[in-house]
Amino acid sequence: MKAIGIVMGSKSDLPIVQKAVNTLRELEIPYEVHILSAHRTPGETAEFARSARGRGFACVIAFAGMAAHLAGAIAANTTLPVIGVPCAGPHFDGMDALLSTVQMPSGIPVATVAVGAGANAALLAAQILAVDDLELAQRLVDHRTTMAETILEQNRNIQAELGGTSG
Ligand code: RP5
């Protein structure tokens, strides 16, 4: 199976990255984690993106906050799918990173997930891999079944706990 390339713009993004790593581990998907910055290490970031396909990655997940151009900078240098995860910084509740990541001009797409949505980024990457991997597709179905069971159990518990006053 191909691996997922994970890049964060700063070590301060790690708590969000960890959610993606946990999900990829759960789904038994190989990954590689890097810290590379679009503005502090522009050359190394471009080199990573240019070599990503040759290194066996299926797609890249880029995590960045503030004027978050990391995902776009990587996408400009590879034709692999790039998933952008906006990370909330000290201002604007992550709206700055969300708009910077999602508003890519025509020609270079970035598939942007919600602010801080590391797990969803990993699930989207898994779904890309599962296009031609039926075993992984089944693991994704199992993951959804587990989620549904958790909600249904919570539903039973809340009814037992709080009851209801209707009829
Ligand atoms: C971005 O700037 C990083 O992705 C991070 O979210 C933000 C702040 O970086 P640090 O100043 O914490 O290194 O490049």
Coordinates of N, CA and C and ligand atoms in Angstrom, one line a residue, residues 9-10 12-13 39-40 63-66, ligand 1:
G9 N 3.5 22.8 9.3 CA 4.3 24.0 9.1 C 5.1 24.3 10.4
S10 N 4.7 23.8 11.5 CA 5.5 24.1 12.8 C 5.2 23.0 13.7
S12 N 4.2 23.4 16.5 CA 3.1 23.8 17.3 C 1.8 23.3 16.7
D13 N 1.8 22.7 15.5 CA 0.6 22.1 14.9 C 0.4 20.7 15.3
H39 N 7.3 29.2 4.4 CA 8.1 30.4 4.4 C 9.4 30.3 5.1
R40 N 9.5 29.4 6.1 CA 10.8 29.3 6.8 C 11.8 28.3 6.1
F63 N -0.7 20.6 7.2 CA -1.3 21.2 8.4 C -0.6 22.6 8.6
A64 N -1.3 23.7 8.6 CA -0.7 25.0 8.9 C -1.7 25.9 9.5
G65 N -1.2 26.9 10.2 CA -2.0 28.0 10.8 C -1.7 29.3 10.3
M66 N -2.4 30.3 10.7 CA -2.2 31.7 10.3 C -2.3 31.9 8.8
Ligands
RP5_1 C1 2.4 28.3 10.5 O1 2.4 29.3 11.5 C2 2.5 27.0 11.3 O2 1.8 26.0 10.6 C3 1.8 27.4 12.6 O3 0.4 26.9 12.6 C4 1.9 28.9 12.7 C5 2.7 29.4 13.9 O4 3.9 28.8 13.8 P1 4.9 28.9 15.1 O5 5.2 30.4 15.2 O6 4.1 28.4 16.3 O7 6.1 28.1 14.8 O8 3.5 28.4 9.7

